[in-house]
CSV table of C-alpha atoms in Angstrom, one decimal:
chain,number,residue,atom,x,y,z
A,1,MET,CA,91.2,90.6,89.5
A,2,THR,CA,93.9,88.8,87.6
A,3,SER,CA,96.5,90.2,85.2
A,4,GLY,CA,96.4,89.9,81.5
A,5,HIS,CA,99.5,87.7,81.5
A,6,ARG,CA,97.8,85.5,84.4
A,7,PRO,CA,95.2,82.8,83.5
A,8,PRO,CA,92.1,83.4,85.7
A,9,PRO,CA,91.4,80.9,88.5
A,10,PRO,CA,89.2,78.0,87.6
A,11,THR,CA,86.6,78.7,90.2
A,12,PRO,CA,86.8,82.1,91.5
A,13,PRO,CA,85.0,82.9,94.6
A,14,ALA,CA,81.7,84.7,94.3
A,15,GLY,CA,82.0,88.4,94.4
A,16,SER,CA,85.9,88.5,94.3
A,17,PRO,CA,87.3,90.6,91.6
A,18,GLN,CA,89.2,88.8,88.7
A,19,GLY,CA,90.8,90.7,85.9
A,20,PRO,CA,89.8,90.4,82.2
A,21,ALA,CA,92.5,89.4,79.7
A,22,GLY,CA,93.8,91.1,76.7
A,23,TYR,CA,93.7,94.8,76.1
A,24,LEU,CA,92.1,95.3,79.5
A,25,ALA,CA,95.1,93.8,81.3
A,26,ASP,CA,95.9,95.1,84.8
A,27,ASP,CA,98.8,97.2,85.5
A,28,ALA,CA,98.6,96.6,89.3
A,29,PRO,CA,97.9,92.8,89.9
A,30,PRO,CA,96.0,92.0,93.0
A,31,PRO,CA,97.7,90.7,96.0
A,32,ALA,CA,97.7,86.9,96.2
A,33,GLY,CA,95.9,85.5,99.2
A,34,VAL,CA,94.8,88.8,100.5
A,35,ARG,CA,91.0,89.2,100.6
A,36,LEU,CA,90.8,92.5,102.5
A,37,GLN,CA,91.8,94.7,99.6
A,38,LEU,CA,89.4,92.7,97.3
A,39,GLY,CA,86.5,93.1,99.6
A,40,ALA,CA,87.3,96.9,99.9
A,41,LEU,CA,87.1,97.1,96.0
A,42,GLN,CA,84.0,95.2,95.8
A,43,SER,CA,82.5,97.7,98.4
A,44,LEU,CA,83.7,100.7,96.4
A,45,CYS,CA,82.0,99.3,93.2
A,46,ARG,CA,78.7,98.6,95.1
A,47,GLN,CA,78.9,102.2,96.4
A,48,THR,CA,79.4,103.5,93.0
A,49,VAL,CA,76.3,101.6,91.7
A,50,ALA,CA,74.3,103.0,94.8
A,51,VAL,CA,75.3,106.6,93.8
A,52,ARG,CA,74.2,106.1,90.3
A,53,LEU,CA,71.0,104.6,91.4
A,54,ALA,CA,70.3,107.7,93.8
A,55,MET,CA,71.2,110.2,90.8
A,56,VAL,CA,68.8,108.7,88.5
A,57,VAL,CA,66.0,108.6,91.1
A,58,VAL,CA,66.5,112.1,91.9
A,59,GLY,CA,67.3,113.3,88.6
A,60,ALA,CA,64.6,111.6,86.6
A,61,PRO,CA,61.5,114.0,87.6
A,62,PHE,CA,63.7,117.2,86.5
A,63,ALA,CA,64.6,115.6,83.3
A,64,LEU,CA,60.9,114.7,82.6
A,65,ALA,CA,59.8,118.3,83.7
A,66,HIS,CA,62.2,119.8,81.1
A,67,THR,CA,61.5,117.5,78.1
A,68,SER,CA,58.9,118.1,75.7
A,69,HIS,CA,55.7,115.8,75.5
A,70,GLY,CA,55.5,112.8,73.4
A,71,ALA,CA,58.4,110.6,72.3
A,72,PRO,CA,61.3,112.5,74.1
A,73,ARG,CA,59.5,112.2,77.4
A,74,TYR,CA,58.9,108.4,76.9
A,75,ALA,CA,62.4,107.9,75.9
A,76,VAL,CA,63.6,109.6,79.0
A,77,LEU,CA,61.2,107.7,81.1
A,78,ALA,CA,62.4,104.3,79.7
A,79,ALA,CA,66.1,105.2,80.1
A,80,ALA,CA,65.5,106.2,83.7
A,81,VAL,CA,63.6,102.9,84.4
A,82,LEU,CA,66.3,100.7,82.7
A,83,CYS,CA,69.0,102.7,84.6
A,84,VAL,CA,67.0,102.0,88.1
A,85,MET,CA,66.6,98.3,87.2
A,86,THR,CA,70.1,97.7,86.1
A,87,SER,CA,71.5,99.6,89.1
A,88,TYR,CA,69.3,97.8,91.5
A,89,ALA,CA,70.2,94.3,90.1
A,90,LEU,CA,73.9,95.2,90.3
A,91,LEU,CA,73.5,96.4,93.9
A,92,ARG,CA,71.3,93.5,95.1
A,93,ASP,CA,73.3,90.6,93.3
A,94,TRP,CA,76.7,92.0,93.1
A,95,GLU,CA,78.2,88.6,94.3
A,96,ARG,CA,76.6,86.9,91.2
A,97,ILE,CA,76.7,89.5,88.6
A,98,GLY,CA,80.1,91.2,89.5
A,99,PRO,CA,82.3,88.3,88.5
A,100,ARG,CA,80.5,88.2,85.1
A,101,LEU,CA,80.9,91.9,84.6
A,102,LEU,CA,84.7,91.4,85.5
A,103,ALA,CA,85.2,88.5,83.1
A,104,HIS,CA,83.4,90.2,80.3
A,105,PRO,CA,84.3,93.9,80.0
A,106,ALA,CA,82.0,94.2,77.0
A,107,LEU,CA,79.1,94.1,79.2
A,108,MET,CA,80.0,97.7,80.3
A,109,ALA,CA,78.8,98.6,76.8
A,110,LEU,CA,75.4,98.2,77.9
A,111,ASP,CA,75.9,100.6,80.8
A,112,LEU,CA,77.5,103.0,78.5
A,113,LEU,CA,74.4,102.7,76.0
A,114,LEU,CA,72.2,103.7,78.8
A,115,GLY,CA,74.2,106.6,79.6
A,116,ALA,CA,73.9,107.6,76.0
A,117,THR,CA,70.2,107.3,75.9
A,118,LEU,CA,70.0,109.6,79.1
A,119,LEU,CA,72.4,112.1,77.3
A,120,LEU,CA,70.6,112.2,74.0
A,121,THR,CA,67.0,112.4,75.5
A,122,ALA,CA,67.6,114.6,78.8
A,123,SER,CA,70.3,116.8,77.4
A,124,PRO,CA,73.6,117.3,79.1
A,125,ALA,CA,72.0,120.2,81.2
A,126,SER,CA,69.7,117.8,83.0
A,127,PRO,CA,70.7,116.3,86.4
A,128,LEU,CA,70.0,112.9,85.0
A,129,ALA,CA,73.0,113.1,82.7
A,130,TYR,CA,75.4,113.3,85.6
A,131,ALA,CA,74.5,109.7,86.4
A,132,THR,CA,76.8,108.9,83.4
A,133,VAL,CA,79.7,109.9,85.5
A,134,CYS,CA,79.5,106.6,87.3
A,135,THR,CA,80.4,104.5,84.3
A,136,PRO,CA,84.1,105.8,84.0
A,137,LEU,CA,84.4,105.6,87.8
A,138,LEU,CA,83.2,101.8,87.7
A,139,SER,CA,85.5,100.9,84.8
A,140,GLY,CA,88.3,102.5,86.6
A,141,LEU,CA,87.8,100.3,89.7
A,142,LEU,CA,87.2,97.2,87.7
A,143,TYR,CA,89.7,97.2,84.9
A,144,GLY,CA,92.6,99.4,85.7
A,145,TRP,CA,94.1,102.2,83.3
A,146,ARG,CA,93.6,100.4,80.1
A,147,GLY,CA,90.0,99.5,80.6
A,148,ALA,CA,89.1,102.9,82.1
A,149,GLY,CA,90.8,104.6,79.2
A,150,VAL,CA,88.7,102.7,76.7
A,151,LEU,CA,85.4,103.2,78.3
A,152,THR,CA,86.1,106.8,79.4
A,153,GLY,CA,86.9,107.7,75.8
A,154,LEU,CA,83.8,106.0,74.6
A,155,GLN,CA,81.9,108.0,77.3
A,156,LEU,CA,83.4,111.3,76.2
A,157,ALA,CA,82.4,110.6,72.7
A,158,VAL,CA,78.7,110.1,74.0
A,159,VAL,CA,79.0,113.2,75.8
A,160,LEU,CA,80.1,115.2,72.6
A,161,THR,CA,77.4,113.5,70.6
A,162,GLY,CA,74.7,114.6,73.2
A,163,PHE,CA,76.2,118.3,72.9
A,164,ARG,CA,75.8,118.1,69.2
A,165,ALA,CA,72.1,117.1,69.7
A,166,TRP,CA,71.2,119.8,72.4
A,167,GLU,CA,73.7,122.6,71.5
A,168,HIS,CA,70.8,124.9,70.7
A,169,ARG,CA,69.5,124.6,74.3
A,170,PRO,CA,70.8,127.5,76.7
A,171,GLY,CA,73.6,126.1,79.1
A,172,ALA,CA,74.3,123.0,77.0
A,173,GLY,CA,78.0,123.9,76.5
A,174,THR,CA,78.7,124.5,80.1
A,175,SER,CA,77.0,121.2,81.3
A,176,THR,CA,78.8,119.3,78.5
A,177,LEU,CA,82.0,120.5,79.8
A,178,LEU,CA,81.2,119.8,83.3
A,179,VAL,CA,80.1,116.3,82.5
A,180,ALA,CA,83.1,115.5,80.4
A,181,GLY,CA,85.4,116.8,83.2
A,182,PHE,CA,83.6,114.7,85.8
A,183,CYS,CA,83.8,111.6,83.5
A,184,ALA,CA,87.5,112.1,83.0
A,185,ALA,CA,88.2,112.7,86.7
A,186,ALA,CA,86.1,109.7,87.8
A,187,GLY,CA,88.0,107.3,85.4
A,188,VAL,CA,91.2,108.6,87.1
A,189,ILE,CA,89.9,108.4,90.5
A,190,GLY,CA,88.6,104.8,90.0
A,191,VAL,CA,91.9,103.4,88.8
A,192,THR,CA,94.0,105.4,91.6
A,193,LEU,CA,91.8,103.8,94.3
A,194,ARG,CA,92.0,100.4,92.7
A,195,ASN,CA,95.9,100.5,92.4
A,196,LEU,CA,96.3,101.9,95.9
A,197,LEU,CA,94.3,99.2,97.3
A,198,PHE,CA,96.1,96.4,95.4
A,199,ARG,CA,99.5,97.9,96.3
A,200,PHE,CA,98.6,98.3,99.8
A,201,GLY,CA,97.6,94.7,99.9
A,202,THR,CA,100.8,93.5,98.3
A,203,ALA,CA,102.8,95.5,100.7
A,204,SER,CA,100.6,94.0,103.7
A,205,GLU,CA,101.3,90.6,102.3
A,206,ALA,CA,105.0,91.1,102.1
A,207,LEU,CA,105.1,92.6,105.7
A,208,ALA,CA,102.9,89.5,106.9
A,209,GLN,CA,105.4,87.1,105.4
A,210,ALA,CA,108.4,89.0,106.8
A,211,HIS,CA,106.8,88.9,110.5
A,212,ALA,CA,106.2,85.2,109.8
A,213,ARG,CA,109.9,84.6,108.9
A,214,LEU,CA,111.0,86.6,112.0
A,215,ALA,CA,108.6,84.6,114.3
A,216,ALA,CA,110.0,81.5,112.6
A,217,ASN,CA,113.6,82.6,113.3
A,218,ALA,CA,112.8,83.6,117.0
A,219,ALA,CA,111.2,80.1,117.3
A,220,VAL,CA,114.1,78.3,115.9
A,221,GLU,CA,116.4,80.4,118.2
A,222,ASP,CA,114.3,79.9,121.3
A,223,GLU,CA,114.4,76.1,120.6
A,224,ARG,CA,118.2,76.3,120.2
A,225,VAL,CA,118.5,77.9,123.5
A,226,ARG,CA,116.1,75.5,125.2
A,227,LEU,CA,117.8,72.5,123.8
A,228,ALA,CA,121.2,73.8,125.0
A,229,ARG,CA,119.6,74.5,128.4
A,230,GLU,CA,118.5,70.9,128.6
A,231,MET,CA,121.6,69.4,127.3
A,232,HIS,CA,123.5,71.3,130.1
A,233,ASP,CA,121.2,70.5,132.9
A,234,SER,CA,121.1,66.7,132.1
A,235,VAL,CA,123.4,64.9,129.8
A,236,ALA,CA,126.4,67.4,130.0
A,237,LYS,CA,126.3,67.4,133.9
A,238,THR,CA,126.1,63.6,134.1
A,239,LEU,CA,128.9,63.3,131.6
A,240,HIS,CA,131.1,65.6,133.6
A,241,GLY,CA,130.5,63.6,136.8
A,242,LEU,CA,131.2,60.3,134.6
A,243,ALA,CA,134.6,61.9,133.5
A,244,LEU,CA,135.4,62.7,137.3
A,245,ALA,CA,134.6,59.3,138.4
A,246,ALA,CA,136.5,57.6,135.5
A,247,ASP,CA,139.6,59.8,136.3
A,248,ALA,CA,139.5,58.6,139.9
A,249,LEU,CA,139.1,54.8,138.7
A,250,ALA,CA,142.1,55.3,136.3
A,251,ALA,CA,144.3,56.9,139.1
A,252,SER,CA,143.9,53.9,141.3
A,253,ASP,CA,146.8,51.4,141.1
A,254,GLY,CA,146.7,47.7,141.2
A,255,ASP,CA,147.4,47.8,145.1
A,256,SER,CA,144.2,49.6,145.8
A,257,ASP,CA,141.5,48.2,147.9
A,258,PRO,CA,139.3,45.9,145.7
A,259,GLU,CA,136.1,47.5,147.5
A,260,THR,CA,137.3,51.0,146.4
A,261,VAL,CA,137.8,49.8,142.8
A,262,ARG,CA,134.4,48.2,142.9
A,263,ARG,CA,132.8,51.3,144.3
A,264,GLN,CA,134.3,53.6,141.7
A,265,SER,CA,133.5,51.3,139.0
A,266,ALA,CA,129.9,51.3,140.2
A,267,LEU,CA,130.0,55.2,140.1
A,268,VAL,CA,131.1,55.0,136.5
A,269,ALA,CA,128.6,52.6,135.4
A,270,GLY,CA,125.9,54.4,137.3
A,271,ALA,CA,126.7,57.7,135.7
A,272,ALA,CA,126.9,56.1,132.4
A,273,ARG,CA,123.4,54.7,132.7
A,274,ARG,CA,122.1,58.1,134.0
A,275,ALA,CA,123.5,59.8,130.9
A,276,ALA,CA,122.0,57.1,128.7
A,277,ALA,CA,118.5,57.4,130.5
A,278,GLN,CA,118.6,61.2,130.2
A,279,CYS,CA,119.3,61.1,126.4
A,280,ARG,CA,116.3,58.7,126.0
A,281,GLU,CA,114.3,61.1,128.0
A,282,LEU,CA,115.5,64.2,126.0
A,283,LEU,CA,114.7,62.3,122.7
A,284,GLY,CA,111.5,61.1,123.7
A,285,ASP,CA,110.3,64.6,124.8
A,286,LEU,CA,111.4,65.9,121.4
A,287,ARG,CA,109.6,63.1,119.6
A,288,HIS,CA,106.4,62.7,121.7
A,289,PRO,CA,106.1,65.6,124.1
A,290,ALA,CA,102.6,64.7,125.0
A,291,ARG,CA,103.2,61.2,125.7
A,292,THR,CA,106.3,60.9,127.8
A,293,ALA,CA,104.7,62.1,131.1
A,294,PRO,CA,101.5,63.1,132.8
A,295,ALA,CA,100.1,66.5,132.3
A,296,ARG,CA,100.7,67.5,136.0
A,297,LEU,CA,103.3,66.6,138.5
A,298,ASP,CA,103.3,66.9,142.3
A,299,LEU,CA,106.3,69.2,142.9
A,300,CYS,CA,106.6,67.9,146.6
A,301,THR,CA,107.0,64.4,145.6
A,302,GLU,CA,109.5,65.2,142.9
A,303,LEU,CA,111.6,67.4,145.2
A,304,ASP,CA,111.6,64.5,147.8
A,305,SER,CA,112.9,62.2,145.3
A,306,LEU,CA,115.4,64.7,144.0
A,307,THR,CA,116.9,65.7,147.3
A,308,SER,CA,117.1,62.1,148.6
A,309,GLU,CA,119.0,61.0,145.5
A,310,PHE,CA,121.4,64.1,145.9
A,311,ALA,CA,122.0,63.2,149.6
A,312,THR,CA,122.7,59.6,148.8
A,313,ARG,CA,125.1,60.4,145.9
A,314,THR,CA,127.1,63.1,147.5
A,315,GLY,CA,126.8,62.6,151.4
A,316,ILE,CA,125.7,66.1,151.9
A,317,ALA,CA,123.0,66.5,154.7
A,318,THR,CA,120.1,67.8,152.7
A,319,GLU,CA,116.8,68.8,154.4
A,320,LEU,CA,113.5,69.8,152.6
A,321,ALA,CA,110.7,71.7,154.3
A,322,ARG,CA,107.6,71.5,152.0
A,323,PRO,CA,103.8,71.7,152.3
A,324,ARG,CA,102.1,68.6,153.3
A,325,THR,CA,99.3,68.9,150.8
A,326,PRO,CA,100.2,68.0,147.1
A,327,LEU,CA,101.4,71.0,144.9
A,328,LEU,CA,100.4,70.1,141.3
A,329,LEU,CA,102.1,72.1,138.5
A,330,SER,CA,102.1,71.7,134.8
A,331,ARG,CA,104.6,69.1,133.4
A,332,ARG,CA,106.6,72.1,132.0
A,333,ALA,CA,106.7,74.3,135.0
A,334,ALA,CA,107.5,71.3,137.3
A,335,HIS,CA,110.3,70.3,135.0
A,336,SER,CA,111.9,73.9,134.9
A,337,VAL,CA,111.6,74.1,138.7
A,338,LEU,CA,113.2,70.7,139.3
A,339,ALA,CA,116.0,71.7,136.8
A,340,ILE,CA,116.7,75.0,138.8
A,341,VAL,CA,116.8,72.8,141.9
A,342,ALA,CA,119.2,70.2,140.5
A,343,GLU,CA,121.6,72.7,139.1
A,344,ALA,CA,121.6,74.7,142.5
A,345,LEU,CA,122.3,71.4,144.2
A,346,GLU,CA,125.0,70.3,141.9
A,347,ASN,CA,126.8,73.7,142.1
A,348,THR,CA,126.7,73.4,145.9
A,349,HIS,CA,128.3,69.9,145.5
A,350,ARG,CA,131.0,70.9,143.1
A,351,HIS,CA,132.0,74.5,144.1
A,352,ALA,CA,130.6,75.5,147.5
A,353,ARG,CA,132.4,72.6,149.7
A,354,ALA,CA,129.2,72.6,151.6
A,355,THR,CA,128.3,70.0,154.3
A,356,ARG,CA,124.6,71.0,154.6
A,357,VAL,CA,121.7,72.1,152.3
A,358,ARG,CA,118.3,73.3,153.1
A,359,LEU,CA,115.5,73.7,150.8
A,360,GLU,CA,112.3,75.4,151.8
A,361,LEU,CA,109.1,75.4,149.5
A,362,GLY,CA,106.1,77.5,150.2
A,363,THR,CA,103.6,79.8,148.8
A,364,VAL,CA,102.7,83.5,149.3
A,365,GLY,CA,99.4,85.2,149.1
A,366,GLY,CA,97.3,82.1,149.7
A,367,ALA,CA,97.2,78.4,150.8
A,368,VAL,CA,98.3,75.6,148.6
A,369,GLY,CA,95.2,74.6,146.2
A,370,ASP,CA,94.0,78.1,146.4
A,371,THR,CA,92.2,78.8,143.1
A,372,SER,CA,92.2,82.5,143.0
A,373,GLY,CA,95.3,82.9,140.9
A,374,ASP,CA,96.9,85.3,143.2
A,375,VAL,CA,99.3,82.8,144.7
A,376,SER,CA,103.1,82.8,144.3
A,377,LEU,CA,105.4,79.9,144.8
A,378,THR,CA,108.7,80.4,146.6
A,379,LEU,CA,111.5,78.0,146.9
A,380,GLY,CA,114.7,79.0,148.6
A,381,ILE,CA,117.9,76.9,148.5
A,382,ASP,CA,120.4,77.6,151.3
A,383,ASP,CA,123.7,75.9,152.0
A,384,ASP,CA,126.7,76.5,154.5
A,385,GLY,CA,129.4,76.5,152.0
A,386,ALA,CA,131.8,79.2,150.5
A,387,GLY,CA,129.2,81.4,149.2
A,388,LEU,CA,128.9,82.9,145.8
A,389,PRO,CA,131.9,85.1,144.4
A,390,PRO,CA,131.4,88.9,144.6
A,391,ASP,CA,129.5,90.5,141.7
A,392,THR,CA,128.4,87.2,140.4
A,393,ALA,CA,126.5,87.7,137.3
A,394,PRO,CA,125.0,84.9,135.0
A,395,GLU,CA,126.0,86.7,131.8
A,396,ARG,CA,129.6,87.1,132.9
A,397,LEU,CA,129.8,83.6,133.8
A,398,ALA,CA,128.3,82.5,130.5
A,399,THR,CA,131.1,84.2,128.6
A,400,SER,CA,133.6,81.9,130.3
A,401,GLY,CA,131.7,78.8,129.4
A,402,HIS,CA,129.5,78.4,132.6
A,403,PHE,CA,125.9,78.4,131.7
A,404,GLY,CA,124.5,76.8,134.6
A,405,LEU,CA,123.4,80.1,136.5
A,406,LEU,CA,122.3,81.6,133.2
A,407,GLY,CA,120.1,78.6,132.4
A,408,MET,CA,118.6,78.9,135.9
A,409,VAL,CA,117.6,82.5,135.3
A,410,GLU,CA,116.1,81.8,131.9
A,411,ARG,CA,114.2,79.0,133.2
A,412,ALA,CA,112.7,81.3,136.1
A,413,THR,CA,111.9,84.0,133.6
A,414,SER,CA,110.0,81.6,131.3
A,415,LEU,CA,107.9,80.9,134.4
A,416,GLY,CA,106.9,84.4,134.7
A,417,GLY,CA,109.0,84.7,137.8
A,418,GLY,CA,112.6,85.6,138.9
A,419,LEU,CA,115.6,84.3,140.7
A,420,SER,CA,117.5,86.2,143.2
A,421,LEU,CA,121.0,85.6,144.7
A,422,GLY,CA,122.3,86.3,148.2
A,423,ARG,CA,123.9,85.3,151.5
A,424,SER,CA,122.3,82.4,153.4
A,425,PRO,CA,121.4,82.2,157.0
A,426,LEU,CA,123.5,79.1,157.1
A,427,GLY,CA,126.6,81.0,156.0
A,428,GLY,CA,126.8,80.1,152.2
A,429,ALA,CA,124.9,81.0,149.3
A,430,ARG,CA,121.2,81.6,149.0
A,431,ILE,CA,119.0,81.1,145.8
A,432,LEU,CA,115.5,82.3,145.8
A,433,LEU,CA,112.9,81.4,143.2
A,434,ARG,CA,109.7,83.1,143.1
A,435,MET,CA,107.1,82.5,140.4
A,436,PRO,CA,103.3,83.0,140.1
A,437,LEU,CA,101.3,79.9,140.8
A,438,PRO,CA,98.5,79.5,138.3
A,439,ALA,CA,95.0,78.9,139.3
A,440,THR,CA,94.1,75.1,139.1
A,441,ALA,CA,91.0,73.2,139.5
A,442,PRO,CA,90.3,71.6,142.7
A,443,HIS,CA,91.9,68.0,143.2
A,444,THR,CA,89.6,65.2,142.1
A,445,PRO,CA,89.2,62.2,144.6
A,446,GLN,CA,91.4,60.0,142.4
A,447,GLU,CA,94.3,62.6,142.5
A,448,GLU,CA,93.9,62.9,146.2
A,449,ALA,CA,94.1,59.1,146.7
A,450,ALA,CA,97.1,59.0,144.4
A,451,HIS,CA,98.9,61.4,146.5
A,452,ALA,CA,97.8,60.1,149.8
């Protein structure tokens, strides 16, 4: 239903309320885009029509029994039949008739005329007269305060006219008073229900919009955190190594061994190329996340490459104990696990003064490739370095500008697992990652051949 100051939609959906214009304008506009309240209002209108149909069917025999023979009885019978037919048509084809009734409030005058016929022929004391109470209730549900006020006033005038015609009958005054009171109360109740539904719909829509804004803000914040983590674990770390290599090259004088200068220059060039490659990979992931890499990666193969590159670059003896069968993870999960390992290895190289690193990859709760979904992946990283400082906390390190450990914890949490810190059997630090391993489909022959 639309307000008087709003133009009706060009093609309203069948059965959905749309308000009349002019003097029957709404005082509570319907909530835009919320169909639940409009459907509830339609249901109330149909129930009102069903109640009137039942009252006419039940009250018609009583009215006929208390009406004199001849024209009065035929008039009551005709009015009852018309009410039954009208109510049945509205009840059966509300989706088609309801919008026309809403667009043309003058059609309610026909219903009012039927009610007047019942009152004039069956008297206000007849049970059939109480069917007229449904007219103000229906007008209140459909048209709001102004429409209900106009139609209820006309209905009360009809009730008064019926009393004038039947005032000689015992009980006519009391019945007239009851019918008039019910008509006024029904109009108020109809408008109240209508406005409550629409205001509740407006509040629900505002709440949904607020939730949508909060969800959008949370998504933006999560993306900012993810980008910061990616930048720290890739470009920022490589640029730091590039700066160290450049400082070493700048510190060498003209008498330095040419081979040393050449090696340091190669380190600078290699770090610069890695930074450029990481930037391209990050930008490609942002632009085309579904086309930059396969859907699943073998974690064992990726860890082999990562540890070999780390050992070659740093000279630290690095050992990897892993299952012999492929361990396929989704691209996102594998990327997060590799980022945790890379950060842990880099911290070992920069801060621990370690000479040996051992990585151990395994599963708990089942064998690799188990499809039960109850398997957990464990990855331990041990070194023989100086170990972690006492009371090491990721949040405390982040306040001083060191975000590596915090990023590792965030990545582990995003995988549904956790990260624990402790003392390594090798004498240095131990970092243990544990995460649930999702159930995967058995490997296809093509996948087995690719990893053979």
